[in-house]
CSV table of C-alpha atoms in Angstrom, one decimal:
chain,number,residue,atom,x,y,z
A,1,MET,CA,1.5,33.0,38.7
A,2,ASN,CA,-0.1,33.5,42.1
A,3,ASP,CA,-2.5,36.1,43.2
A,4,MET,CA,0.2,38.2,44.8
A,5,GLY,CA,2.2,38.3,41.6
A,6,GLU,CA,-0.9,39.4,39.6
A,7,ALA,CA,-1.7,42.1,42.2
A,8,ALA,CA,1.9,43.3,42.0
A,9,ILE,CA,1.7,43.6,38.3
A,10,ARG,CA,-1.6,45.5,38.4
A,11,ALA,CA,-0.2,47.9,41.0
A,12,THR,CA,3.0,48.4,39.0
A,13,ARG,CA,1.1,49.0,35.8
A,14,ALA,CA,-1.1,51.6,37.6
A,15,TRP,CA,2.0,53.2,39.1
A,16,VAL,CA,3.6,53.5,35.6
A,17,GLU,CA,0.4,55.0,34.1
A,18,GLN,CA,-0.4,57.4,37.0
A,19,VAL,CA,3.1,58.4,38.2
A,20,VAL,CA,5.7,57.8,35.5
A,21,LEU,CA,3.4,58.8,32.6
A,22,GLY,CA,1.1,61.1,34.5
A,23,TYR,CA,4.0,63.2,35.7
A,24,GLN,CA,6.1,62.7,32.6
A,25,LEU,CA,9.0,61.3,34.6
A,26,CYS,CA,10.4,59.3,31.7
A,27,PRO,CA,10.0,60.5,28.1
A,28,PHE,CA,10.6,56.9,26.8
A,29,ALA,CA,7.9,55.1,28.8
A,30,ARG,CA,4.7,56.2,27.0
A,31,VAL,CA,5.3,54.2,23.7
A,32,PRO,CA,6.1,50.8,25.3
A,33,PHE,CA,3.3,51.3,27.8
A,34,LYS,CA,0.8,52.0,25.0
A,35,GLN,CA,2.2,49.2,22.8
A,36,ASN,CA,2.1,46.8,25.8
A,37,THR,CA,5.7,45.8,25.3
A,38,ILE,CA,6.7,46.2,29.0
A,39,ARG,CA,7.4,42.9,30.7
A,40,TYR,CA,6.4,42.8,34.4
A,41,VAL,CA,8.3,40.1,36.4
A,42,PRO,CA,7.2,39.8,40.1
A,43,THR,CA,9.4,37.9,42.4
A,44,ALA,CA,9.3,37.3,46.2
A,45,VAL,CA,13.0,36.5,46.5
A,46,ARG,CA,15.0,38.6,49.0
A,47,ASP,CA,18.5,37.3,48.6
A,48,VAL,CA,20.7,39.7,46.6
A,49,SER,CA,22.3,36.9,44.6
A,50,ALA,CA,18.9,35.5,43.7
A,51,VAL,CA,17.7,39.0,42.5
A,52,ARG,CA,20.9,39.3,40.5
A,53,THR,CA,20.2,35.9,38.8
A,54,ILE,CA,16.7,37.0,37.9
A,55,PHE,CA,18.0,40.3,36.6
A,56,LEU,CA,20.6,38.6,34.4
A,57,ALA,CA,18.0,36.2,33.1
A,58,GLU,CA,15.8,39.1,32.2
A,59,CYS,CA,18.7,40.8,30.4
A,60,LYS,CA,19.2,37.6,28.3
A,61,TYR,CA,15.5,37.4,27.7
A,62,LEU,CA,15.4,41.0,26.4
A,63,GLU,CA,18.4,40.4,24.2
A,64,GLU,CA,16.7,37.4,22.6
A,65,LYS,CA,13.3,39.0,21.9
A,66,PRO,CA,12.4,41.5,19.2
A,67,VAL,CA,11.8,45.0,20.5
A,68,ALA,CA,8.3,44.9,18.9
A,69,GLU,CA,7.4,42.0,21.3
A,70,VAL,CA,9.1,43.2,24.5
A,71,SER,CA,11.0,46.4,24.9
A,72,THR,CA,11.8,46.5,28.6
A,73,THR,CA,11.4,44.6,31.9
A,74,LEU,CA,10.2,45.9,35.2
A,75,LEU,CA,11.5,43.5,37.9
A,76,ILE,CA,9.0,43.8,40.8
A,77,LEU,CA,10.4,42.8,44.2
A,78,THR,CA,7.3,42.0,46.1
A,79,ASP,CA,9.0,41.2,49.4
A,80,ALA,CA,11.9,43.6,49.3
């Protein structure tokens, strides 16, 4: 993963912690955040069909993994 992807993950994790959890926007977010079971997937693609492909791949990934390992994915569109 490149530096831009790493920076996007750090920024998104901070946003989840400060905004989503801090303002209690999602009652389901605290546990996976604390258990580190959120998967952060940055991508620089802009094409809608490419985003859809990544989204569907992540759905399949989540379907195949145990919830204790990964409970949700945040798809980060770095150039959208």
